[in-house]
Amino acid sequence: MKQGRAAGWLLLCVLLPAPAPAALPARTAGTVLHALPVEEEESPPSPPEDAQAPIVAEIEVRSDAPLDDGFDSLLDFAVGEPLTSLKVRRTLRNIQASGRGTQVEIYTRPASASAGAGGVVAVVVVRAAVQVDSIQLAGQLGLRKEDLSDALTQRVAQPLSEDQVLAGFYNLQKLYEENGYFDAKVRPEVAIDPATQRAAITYQVDSGPRSVVGAIDFDGPTAPFSAQDLLGQIPLKVGAPYSRSAAERSDDRLQSWLISQHYNLAEVKPPRIDRQPENRVHLTYPLHVGPRLEVQVKGADFDKLKKNGLLPFLGPEGYDEALVQQARGKIKDFYQKDGYYHVVVDSVEVPTEGVLSLAITIQPGAQYVLESVNFHGNQGISDRELSQHVELSPKKLLTLGSGRLVESVLDQDLDNLRAYYASQGYSQAKIGPPQVDETGDRLRLTIPIIEGPREQVGEMSFEGIDALKLDDFKAELPLRAGGPFHSALLDQTLDAIRSAYSDRGFDAAQVSVATAWNPAHSRVDLTVSVVEGPQATVDRILVRGNQQTKTDVIVRTVGLAKGQPVSRSRLLEAERSLYRLGIFSRVNVDLTRAGLGVSGRDVVIRVEEGKSKTLTYGLGYATDEGIRATVGYTYGNVAGRAYSLSTDFRFSQRQDRIARVLFDQPTFFAYPLPVTSSLFYIVSEDVNRGFVVTKYGARTQATKIIGSWHYSLGLDYRVDKVKLGKGVGLNNLERRDRPFRIASLIPSVLYDRRDDPFLPTRGWSSLLQPQLSLPVLGSEAKFLKVFAQQTQLVNLGRPGVLAGSLRLGAIEPFRTLPSSDPNVAGLPSSNVFVDERFFAGGSTTHRAYSLDLLGIPGRTLFTVPGQRDYSPVGGNGLLLVNLDYRFPIAGTFGGTLFFDTGNVWADWRDVNLKDLKSGVGIGARYVSPIGPLRIDLGWKLNRNLRESASPVISFSFGNPF
């Protein structure tokens, strides 16, 4: 390390691959650069020369290209501080991790007398890394530019890498070859501006002609099919453009077709590819048709077995002996679940010329009921505790699967009992074999148990735990003093301690245990020892790859700060936070490598920005709305702050026509609180209501998600205007030909434990949403509105899903609005503007009633002269109960049986179960890639004479609740 001080002191240097040397002009020659003070971190003892480390009098940075102002923050030393080797190493690490230099050297020279006697000038010499400004594809491309861009590995706003440029070249060549451009030529060109060290990469492409399929043949006998029969099942045709993926999909398609023709042993392999003159390709598919499979079932209905998925050898996997054995097991389980405990399932294969006959014989025998499940020999663990780990049970009312003895379930129960006994310290416990006693059609199951000796933990002590508080996680450990011992529990305990350390940044923590058994080997004392090692903490946060997005936005989003412990799980959470912004197509968050004894680590964030502008549109139909169309435009990452500005327009034939401008921001000032603000103009028209509401205004809503809890707070201000048609039930203020104002505060809390918010199959959720409207900002409304909903889903497995919903609503007005309409004078609902009242009926509320036509005559429903149907006016009280049984039919198609009941009351105090109106129905659903499409048919159960007896048909998108 020591060089002649007169010649300069070379402390340390890092050499990375660099472009050809160039002159390094002094960026700030003779200028003192003041870096931010750096907190000293724990480090190993300083080498002898650090004890007399020189004081920095000046700092010079020299580079062959301009460096941005943020470069100064990478320096770990400052004027007036000692220049230690640790600070030099950390500075070199920072610059290297930032990607700003391919070669970095730090020198010193004696400072001038005026700068400080005895001090040194720290000279940082940087050969700047070439940054990629643009990547272009030029020439005759042949393929979609988006597909070609995805094949490139070098990214814009990242340091230039020769390996990445070449990898992109090879990927493009491979992509062209796979798509039939066998003569394609790709030539990468890299242009570097020496003044700025910026690179522009251009891939010059000449795709040449694309090959087409010239001929398709088969290698192997095709009988009993002709080649033309087989060619008709291949989507890739002669004369079509060639692509390897299409050719390889064709062999799967052909094999599936052969299986559907009962040639279940058929095998079609990927084709051999032979190039021919004039850009043609000859494909040859190796083929084995095999014998025709004929299945005979005795003692059961073949179609029933197939429908229930009990014959897997008829599926796309083909036919083999393992699948036949699997079928026998499935059939046995199926019958035993129906009580046929002694069912016998046999299968016999008889091969003949061109045919393989499979005979399956089923002898159900008598039907039995499991009367009891008993345990014998257990002393340390009670029957009640053991029964909680056994699925088999005696017949119980409303418990599916109870009262049946199924051998496969029994085997799993025995395994569960063995595992549970082991977890309770009985490592030598013997479970079974089970005993089954028959009395008539009753079965009694007895499970013998020999517990053996129990192993327990005696004393449990810990050594070397200094950085963590033992009490914070000790109670959560699988092993504890006085509790059961098992080697698996010990492994789990050690893993839990390692995980606790890892979460606090101690990735290299070593955890071991010493055991001391008593002579009887029934009690063990444990001593857990920990060598903590260094703790990884955040030093600097370095961002690479962002072109439009502000660096401070990225840093704030990841939520990491200097000195904070950092772990792998914390880095993954930082990646998820950045992806949630919706502006990055790729994100990688990692740590720099740690030096010996160094705890401070740089966090390197590499991002690639996605498209910032999108156009969306859609066309659909729903019974309640008729034809509907939507179009929207979104500009993301406004001003590089991750803001999103969007507009959307929605037209509905029978309901709303909406125009909105929305502004989304991921933070509220410096707080990680997403906020959405909108301006809206809505024309709401419903032929059943008989009036049109036009409303415009603004809304701001903040949302915070913490685990399963969803909190939101909305501020809504709007201007409404009601145009009276044939409807009734409006107050005087609404009947005037002028708009009125409503200002509302709308908080909400949702606790969501469903497995999927869009297509749930299990779990539950609770929603509470009050709305307080007060006479502020000219508002003419004063009321409190509360809406609550509880949903519950029970997954029945193969039979389907039971889903239920309970909705409650109440509105309490605090202002009396005069009404001259004799029909509604005195009704509490007339003191609430009609657009705020509750309405029900339709595909998402009560499916036995048309849209908004659920209510109580004379209170929330009124007659209109010359009109058969009621005219709804809504009410201040709501109660709805929905029950669904959703079952699969085939693939993504399913059915629904439903029961809906509820009503709308003029006053929430009038809610009475005697007024409930019920309906039942059946529906079909198709689970599309964007959600379920539904068609439902509902019948009223307790209609009045004015209501139609015809079923209500509704077609809609999404779940009803």
Short mmCIF file of N, CA, C and O in Angstrom, two decimals, residues 688-792:
data_model
loop_
_atom_site.label_atom_id
_atom_site.label_comp_id
_atom_site.label_asym_id
_atom_site.label_seq_id
_atom_site.Cartn_x
_atom_site.Cartn_y
_atom_site.Cartn_z
N ASN A 688 -87.54 1.95 -15.12
CA ASN A 688 -88.44 1.57 -14.05
C ASN A 688 -88.68 2.71 -13.06
O ASN A 688 -89.78 2.86 -12.51
N ARG A 689 -87.69 3.54 -12.81
CA ARG A 689 -87.83 4.61 -11.83
C ARG A 689 -88.69 5.76 -12.37
O ARG A 689 -89.38 6.42 -11.62
N GLY A 690 -88.58 6.05 -13.66
CA GLY A 690 -89.40 7.09 -14.23
C GLY A 690 -88.84 8.49 -14.05
O GLY A 690 -89.57 9.47 -14.20
N PHE A 691 -87.58 8.63 -13.67
CA PHE A 691 -86.96 9.95 -13.59
C PHE A 691 -85.50 9.82 -13.97
O PHE A 691 -84.92 8.73 -13.94
N VAL A 692 -84.89 10.94 -14.33
CA VAL A 692 -83.50 10.98 -14.75
C VAL A 692 -82.74 11.87 -13.78
O VAL A 692 -83.19 12.99 -13.48
N VAL A 693 -81.59 11.39 -13.30
CA VAL A 693 -80.74 12.17 -12.41
C VAL A 693 -79.45 12.50 -13.15
O VAL A 693 -78.76 11.60 -13.64
N THR A 694 -79.15 13.78 -13.23
CA THR A 694 -77.88 14.23 -13.78
C THR A 694 -77.03 14.75 -12.63
O THR A 694 -77.49 15.59 -11.84
N LYS A 695 -75.82 14.23 -12.50
CA LYS A 695 -74.96 14.66 -11.39
C LYS A 695 -73.54 14.87 -11.88
O LYS A 695 -73.04 14.13 -12.73
N TYR A 696 -72.90 15.86 -11.30
CA TYR A 696 -71.52 16.15 -11.63
C TYR A 696 -70.85 16.68 -10.37
O TYR A 696 -71.51 17.26 -9.50
N GLY A 697 -69.56 16.44 -10.28
CA GLY A 697 -68.85 16.87 -9.09
C GLY A 697 -67.47 16.27 -9.00
O GLY A 697 -66.86 15.92 -10.02
N ALA A 698 -66.98 16.12 -7.76
CA ALA A 698 -65.62 15.63 -7.53
C ALA A 698 -65.61 14.71 -6.33
O ALA A 698 -66.46 14.81 -5.43
N ARG A 699 -64.65 13.81 -6.33
CA ARG A 699 -64.50 12.84 -5.22
C ARG A 699 -63.02 12.56 -5.01
O ARG A 699 -62.26 12.40 -5.98
N THR A 700 -62.63 12.50 -3.76
CA THR A 700 -61.27 12.13 -3.38
C THR A 700 -61.35 11.00 -2.36
O THR A 700 -62.13 11.09 -1.40
N GLN A 701 -60.57 9.95 -2.60
CA GLN A 701 -60.60 8.79 -1.70
C GLN A 701 -59.20 8.29 -1.43
O GLN A 701 -58.41 8.08 -2.36
N ALA A 702 -58.88 8.14 -0.16
CA ALA A 702 -57.61 7.56 0.26
C ALA A 702 -57.84 6.14 0.73
O ALA A 702 -58.83 5.86 1.42
N THR A 703 -56.92 5.23 0.37
CA THR A 703 -57.07 3.81 0.69
C THR A 703 -55.79 3.29 1.31
O THR A 703 -54.68 3.61 0.85
N LYS A 704 -55.94 2.50 2.34
CA LYS A 704 -54.79 1.88 3.00
C LYS A 704 -55.10 0.42 3.25
O LYS A 704 -56.16 0.08 3.81
N ILE A 705 -54.20 -0.47 2.82
CA ILE A 705 -54.37 -1.91 3.02
C ILE A 705 -53.31 -2.40 4.00
O ILE A 705 -52.11 -2.22 3.76
N ILE A 706 -53.75 -3.00 5.08
CA ILE A 706 -52.85 -3.56 6.08
C ILE A 706 -53.28 -5.01 6.30
O ILE A 706 -54.27 -5.29 6.98
N GLY A 707 -52.56 -5.93 5.67
CA GLY A 707 -52.94 -7.33 5.76
C GLY A 707 -54.29 -7.56 5.11
O GLY A 707 -54.51 -7.21 3.95
N SER A 708 -55.22 -8.12 5.86
CA SER A 708 -56.57 -8.37 5.34
C SER A 708 -57.50 -7.17 5.54
O SER A 708 -58.66 -7.22 5.11
N TRP A 709 -57.01 -6.13 6.18
CA TRP A 709 -57.84 -4.95 6.44
C TRP A 709 -57.68 -3.94 5.31
O TRP A 709 -56.57 -3.60 4.92
N HIS A 710 -58.82 -3.44 4.83
CA HIS A 710 -58.84 -2.40 3.79
C HIS A 710 -59.57 -1.19 4.38
O HIS A 710 -60.77 -1.27 4.67
N TYR A 711 -58.84 -0.09 4.53
CA TYR A 711 -59.43 1.13 5.06
C TYR A 711 -59.50 2.17 3.94
O TYR A 711 -58.57 2.28 3.13
N SER A 712 -60.57 2.94 3.94
CA SER A 712 -60.67 4.02 2.96
C SER A 712 -61.47 5.17 3.56
O SER A 712 -62.30 4.98 4.45
N LEU A 713 -61.19 6.34 3.05
CA LEU A 713 -61.91 7.54 3.46
C LEU A 713 -62.14 8.37 2.21
O LEU A 713 -61.19 8.75 1.51
N GLY A 714 -63.40 8.64 1.92
CA GLY A 714 -63.76 9.38 0.73
C GLY A 714 -64.46 10.69 1.06
O GLY A 714 -65.23 10.79 2.02
N LEU A 715 -64.17 11.71 0.27
CA LEU A 715 -64.85 13.01 0.33
C LEU A 715 -65.55 13.20 -1.00
O LEU A 715 -64.90 13.18 -2.06
N ASP A 716 -66.86 13.38 -0.95
CA ASP A 716 -67.66 13.45 -2.17
C ASP A 716 -68.46 14.75 -2.16
O ASP A 716 -69.15 15.06 -1.18
N TYR A 717 -68.34 15.48 -3.26
CA TYR A 717 -69.14 16.70 -3.43
C TYR A 717 -69.70 16.68 -4.84
O TYR A 717 -68.96 16.55 -5.82
N ARG A 718 -71.03 16.80 -4.93
CA ARG A 718 -71.62 16.74 -6.25
C ARG A 718 -72.87 17.60 -6.32
O ARG A 718 -73.46 17.97 -5.29
N VAL A 719 -73.24 17.87 -7.53
CA VAL A 719 -74.45 18.63 -7.82
C VAL A 719 -75.39 17.71 -8.58
O VAL A 719 -75.00 17.13 -9.60
N ASP A 720 -76.62 17.56 -8.07
CA ASP A 720 -77.61 16.68 -8.68
C ASP A 720 -78.77 17.50 -9.23
O ASP A 720 -79.14 18.55 -8.68
N LYS A 721 -79.33 16.98 -10.31
CA LYS A 721 -80.54 17.58 -10.87
C LYS A 721 -81.46 16.45 -11.31
O LYS A 721 -81.04 15.55 -12.03
N VAL A 722 -82.72 16.50 -10.86
CA VAL A 722 -83.68 15.46 -11.18
C VAL A 722 -84.66 15.99 -12.22
O VAL A 722 -85.24 17.06 -12.07
N LYS A 723 -84.82 15.20 -13.25
CA LYS A 723 -85.80 15.50 -14.29
C LYS A 723 -86.96 14.53 -14.10
O LYS A 723 -86.81 13.32 -14.27
N LEU A 724 -88.12 15.07 -13.76
CA LEU A 724 -89.28 14.24 -13.43
C LEU A 724 -89.94 13.72 -14.70
O LEU A 724 -90.20 14.47 -15.63
N GLY A 725 -90.18 12.41 -14.70
CA GLY A 725 -90.92 11.82 -15.80
C GLY A 725 -92.25 11.32 -15.28
O GLY A 725 -93.02 12.06 -14.67
N LYS A 726 -92.48 10.05 -15.41
CA LYS A 726 -93.72 9.46 -14.93
C LYS A 726 -93.62 9.03 -13.47
O LYS A 726 -94.58 8.55 -12.89
N GLY A 727 -92.43 9.17 -12.88
CA GLY A 727 -92.23 8.65 -11.53
C GLY A 727 -92.88 9.50 -10.47
O GLY A 727 -93.36 10.60 -10.69
N VAL A 728 -92.88 8.97 -9.26
CA VAL A 728 -93.43 9.66 -8.10
C VAL A 728 -92.41 9.52 -6.98
O VAL A 728 -91.40 8.86 -7.13
N GLY A 729 -92.70 10.13 -5.84
CA GLY A 729 -91.86 9.93 -4.68
C GLY A 729 -90.74 10.92 -4.54
O GLY A 729 -89.78 10.68 -3.82
N LEU A 730 -90.83 12.09 -5.19
CA LEU A 730 -89.80 13.11 -5.07
C LEU A 730 -90.27 14.20 -4.12
O LEU A 730 -91.46 14.50 -4.02
N ASN A 731 -89.32 14.81 -3.42
CA ASN A 731 -89.69 15.93 -2.57
C ASN A 731 -89.70 17.22 -3.38
O ASN A 731 -89.31 17.25 -4.55
N ASN A 732 -90.13 18.29 -2.75
CA ASN A 732 -90.29 19.56 -3.48
C ASN A 732 -88.98 20.08 -4.03
O ASN A 732 -88.93 20.69 -5.10
N LEU A 733 -87.91 19.87 -3.24
CA LEU A 733 -86.61 20.37 -3.70
C LEU A 733 -86.18 19.69 -4.98
O LEU A 733 -85.60 20.31 -5.87
N GLU A 734 -86.46 18.39 -5.08
CA GLU A 734 -86.09 17.65 -6.29
C GLU A 734 -86.99 18.01 -7.46
O GLU A 734 -86.58 17.94 -8.62
N ARG A 735 -88.23 18.38 -7.16
CA ARG A 735 -89.18 18.67 -8.23
C ARG A 735 -88.93 20.04 -8.87
O ARG A 735 -89.44 20.30 -9.94
N ARG A 736 -88.19 20.89 -8.18
CA ARG A 736 -87.88 22.18 -8.79
C ARG A 736 -86.91 21.99 -9.95
O ARG A 736 -86.08 21.10 -9.94
N ASP A 737 -87.01 22.85 -10.89
CA ASP A 737 -86.15 22.75 -12.07
C ASP A 737 -84.82 23.44 -11.81
O ASP A 737 -84.46 24.42 -12.46
N ARG A 738 -84.12 22.97 -10.79
CA ARG A 738 -82.80 23.52 -10.48
C ARG A 738 -81.98 22.44 -9.78
O ARG A 738 -82.53 21.53 -9.15
N PRO A 739 -80.67 22.52 -9.86
CA PRO A 739 -79.84 21.50 -9.21
C PRO A 739 -79.75 21.75 -7.70
O PRO A 739 -80.00 22.85 -7.22
N PHE A 740 -79.39 20.70 -6.97
CA PHE A 740 -79.12 20.80 -5.54
C PHE A 740 -77.79 20.11 -5.25
O PHE A 740 -77.31 19.29 -6.02
N ARG A 741 -77.19 20.46 -4.11
CA ARG A 741 -75.83 20.03 -3.80
C ARG A 741 -75.83 19.04 -2.64
O ARG A 741 -76.64 19.16 -1.71
N ILE A 742 -74.87 18.09 -2.71
CA ILE A 742 -74.70 17.09 -1.65
C ILE A 742 -73.21 16.95 -1.37
O ILE A 742 -72.41 16.70 -2.29
N ALA A 743 -72.83 17.12 -0.11
CA ALA A 743 -71.44 16.92 0.32
C ALA A 743 -71.41 15.79 1.34
O ALA A 743 -72.20 15.81 2.31
N SER A 744 -70.52 14.81 1.15
CA SER A 744 -70.53 13.62 2.01
C SER A 744 -69.12 13.23 2.41
O SER A 744 -68.16 13.38 1.64
N LEU A 745 -69.04 12.69 3.62
CA LEU A 745 -67.83 12.04 4.12
C LEU A 745 -68.13 10.55 4.18
O LEU A 745 -69.09 10.13 4.84
N ILE A 746 -67.30 9.72 3.48
CA ILE A 746 -67.61 8.30 3.33
C ILE A 746 -66.40 7.46 3.74
O ILE A 746 -65.52 7.16 2.93
N PRO A 747 -66.31 7.07 5.01
CA PRO A 747 -65.28 6.11 5.40
C PRO A 747 -65.79 4.68 5.18
O PRO A 747 -66.99 4.44 5.08
N SER A 748 -64.87 3.74 5.09
CA SER A 748 -65.27 2.33 4.97
C SER A 748 -64.16 1.44 5.51
O SER A 748 -62.97 1.81 5.46
N VAL A 749 -64.57 0.28 6.02
CA VAL A 749 -63.63 -0.72 6.52
C VAL A 749 -64.05 -2.07 5.94
O VAL A 749 -65.21 -2.47 6.07
N LEU A 750 -63.11 -2.75 5.30
CA LEU A 750 -63.35 -4.08 4.75
C LEU A 750 -62.33 -5.04 5.33
O LEU A 750 -61.12 -4.78 5.26
N TYR A 751 -62.82 -6.12 5.91
CA TYR A 751 -61.94 -7.20 6.36
C TYR A 751 -62.18 -8.39 5.43
O TYR A 751 -63.26 -8.98 5.43
N ASP A 752 -61.17 -8.71 4.63
CA ASP A 752 -61.35 -9.67 3.55
C ASP A 752 -60.46 -10.89 3.77
O ASP A 752 -59.24 -10.81 3.69
N ARG A 753 -61.09 -12.04 4.04
CA ARG A 753 -60.36 -13.30 4.22
C ARG A 753 -60.70 -14.28 3.10
O ARG A 753 -60.51 -15.48 3.24
N ARG A 754 -61.18 -13.79 1.97
CA ARG A 754 -61.47 -14.65 0.83
C ARG A 754 -60.17 -15.01 0.12
O ARG A 754 -59.20 -14.26 0.15
N ASP A 755 -60.19 -16.15 -0.56
CA ASP A 755 -58.97 -16.59 -1.26
C ASP A 755 -58.74 -15.81 -2.55
O ASP A 755 -57.62 -15.78 -3.06
N ASP A 756 -59.76 -15.19 -3.10
CA ASP A 756 -59.62 -14.42 -4.32
C ASP A 756 -60.72 -13.36 -4.34
O ASP A 756 -61.89 -13.69 -4.18
N PRO A 757 -60.37 -12.07 -4.52
CA PRO A 757 -61.41 -11.03 -4.47
C PRO A 757 -62.34 -11.05 -5.67
O PRO A 757 -63.45 -10.52 -5.60
N PHE A 758 -61.90 -11.63 -6.81
CA PHE A 758 -62.70 -11.61 -8.01
C PHE A 758 -63.43 -12.93 -8.27
O PHE A 758 -64.54 -12.93 -8.79
N LEU A 759 -62.82 -14.04 -7.90
CA LEU A 759 -63.46 -15.34 -8.11
C LEU A 759 -63.23 -16.17 -6.85
O LEU A 759 -62.51 -17.17 -6.87
N PRO A 760 -63.85 -15.79 -5.74
CA PRO A 760 -63.58 -16.48 -4.47
C PRO A 760 -64.24 -17.86 -4.43
O PRO A 760 -65.31 -18.07 -5.01
N THR A 761 -63.60 -18.77 -3.72
CA THR A 761 -64.13 -20.12 -3.52
C THR A 761 -64.17 -20.51 -2.06
O THR A 761 -64.74 -21.54 -1.72
N ARG A 762 -63.56 -19.72 -1.19
CA ARG A 762 -63.57 -20.01 0.24
C ARG A 762 -63.26 -18.73 1.00
O ARG A 762 -62.71 -17.78 0.46
N GLY A 763 -63.62 -18.72 2.29
CA GLY A 763 -63.31 -17.57 3.13
C GLY A 763 -64.53 -16.70 3.39
O GLY A 763 -65.67 -17.07 3.12
N TRP A 764 -64.28 -15.50 3.91
CA TRP A 764 -65.36 -14.59 4.25
C TRP A 764 -64.87 -13.16 4.22
O TRP A 764 -63.66 -12.90 4.18
N SER A 765 -65.81 -12.23 4.23
CA SER A 765 -65.46 -10.82 4.25
C SER A 765 -66.53 -10.05 4.99
O SER A 765 -67.70 -10.46 5.03
N SER A 766 -66.12 -8.93 5.59
CA SER A 766 -67.05 -8.04 6.31
C SER A 766 -66.79 -6.61 5.85
O SER A 766 -65.63 -6.18 5.81
N LEU A 767 -67.85 -5.90 5.52
CA LEU A 767 -67.75 -4.52 5.05
C LEU A 767 -68.68 -3.63 5.87
O LEU A 767 -69.84 -3.97 6.09
N LEU A 768 -68.16 -2.50 6.30
CA LEU A 768 -68.96 -1.47 6.97
C LEU A 768 -68.64 -0.14 6.31
O LEU A 768 -67.48 0.28 6.27
N GLN A 769 -69.68 0.52 5.80
CA GLN A 769 -69.48 1.78 5.08
C GLN A 769 -70.55 2.80 5.49
O GLN A 769 -71.67 2.76 5.00
N PRO A 770 -70.21 3.70 6.40
CA PRO A 770 -71.13 4.79 6.71
C PRO A 770 -70.92 5.96 5.75
O PRO A 770 -69.87 6.08 5.12
N GLN A 771 -71.92 6.79 5.63
CA GLN A 771 -71.85 8.00 4.81
C GLN A 771 -72.55 9.12 5.58
O GLN A 771 -73.73 9.02 5.91
N LEU A 772 -71.81 10.17 5.86
CA LEU A 772 -72.36 11.30 6.58
C LEU A 772 -72.41 12.50 5.65
O LEU A 772 -71.38 12.96 5.15
N SER A 773 -73.62 12.97 5.40
CA SER A 773 -73.81 14.13 4.53
C SER A 773 -74.25 15.31 5.38
O SER A 773 -75.23 15.22 6.13
N LEU A 774 -73.49 16.41 5.30
CA LEU A 774 -73.72 17.58 6.14
C LEU A 774 -73.90 18.83 5.27
O LEU A 774 -73.37 18.90 4.15
N PRO A 775 -74.59 19.83 5.79
CA PRO A 775 -74.81 21.06 5.02
C PRO A 775 -73.59 21.97 5.03
O PRO A 775 -73.57 23.03 5.68
N VAL A 776 -72.53 21.55 4.34
CA VAL A 776 -71.33 22.36 4.18
C VAL A 776 -71.12 22.62 2.69
O VAL A 776 -71.60 21.86 1.84
N LEU A 777 -70.41 23.68 2.39
CA LEU A 777 -70.13 24.06 0.99
C LEU A 777 -71.42 24.19 0.18
O LEU A 777 -71.48 23.81 -0.99
N GLY A 778 -72.48 24.69 0.83
CA GLY A 778 -73.74 24.88 0.13
C GLY A 778 -74.58 23.63 0.00
O GLY A 778 -75.61 23.65 -0.70
N SER A 779 -74.18 22.52 0.67
CA SER A 779 -74.94 21.28 0.56
C SER A 779 -76.32 21.45 1.19
O SER A 779 -76.48 22.11 2.23
N GLU A 780 -77.31 20.84 0.55
CA GLU A 780 -78.68 20.92 1.02
C GLU A 780 -79.15 19.58 1.60
O GLU A 780 -80.35 19.37 1.77
N ALA A 781 -78.21 18.67 1.90
CA ALA A 781 -78.54 17.36 2.44
C ALA A 781 -77.97 17.22 3.84
O ALA A 781 -76.91 17.77 4.16
N LYS A 782 -78.70 16.50 4.68
CA LYS A 782 -78.24 16.24 6.03
C LYS A 782 -78.79 14.88 6.46
O LYS A 782 -79.96 14.76 6.82
N PHE A 783 -77.96 13.85 6.37
CA PHE A 783 -78.40 12.51 6.72
C PHE A 783 -77.19 11.64 7.04
O PHE A 783 -76.05 11.98 6.71
N LEU A 784 -77.46 10.51 7.68
CA LEU A 784 -76.45 9.47 7.93
C LEU A 784 -76.92 8.20 7.26
O LEU A 784 -78.03 7.73 7.51
N LYS A 785 -76.04 7.63 6.43
CA LYS A 785 -76.36 6.41 5.70
C LYS A 785 -75.33 5.35 6.08
O LYS A 785 -74.12 5.61 6.04
N VAL A 786 -75.80 4.16 6.44
CA VAL A 786 -74.91 3.08 6.84
C VAL A 786 -75.24 1.84 6.01
O VAL A 786 -76.41 1.45 5.90
N PHE A 787 -74.20 1.25 5.46
CA PHE A 787 -74.36 0.01 4.70
C PHE A 787 -73.36 -1.01 5.23
O PHE A 787 -72.20 -0.69 5.47
N ALA A 788 -73.83 -2.24 5.44
CA ALA A 788 -72.96 -3.33 5.93
C ALA A 788 -73.23 -4.58 5.13
O ALA A 788 -74.37 -4.84 4.72
N GLN A 789 -72.17 -5.34 4.90
CA GLN A 789 -72.31 -6.60 4.16
C GLN A 789 -71.38 -7.65 4.75
O GLN A 789 -70.22 -7.38 5.07
N GLN A 790 -71.92 -8.86 4.89
CA GLN A 790 -71.15 -10.02 5.33
C GLN A 790 -71.28 -11.11 4.29
O GLN A 790 -72.40 -11.45 3.88
N THR A 791 -70.14 -11.65 3.83
CA THR A 791 -70.17 -12.75 2.88
C THR A 791 -69.44 -13.95 3.47
O THR A 791 -68.53 -13.80 4.27
N GLN A 792 -69.86 -15.12 3.07
CA GLN A 792 -69.25 -16.37 3.55
C GLN A 792 -69.25 -17.37 2.41
O GLN A 792 -70.26 -17.52 1.72
#
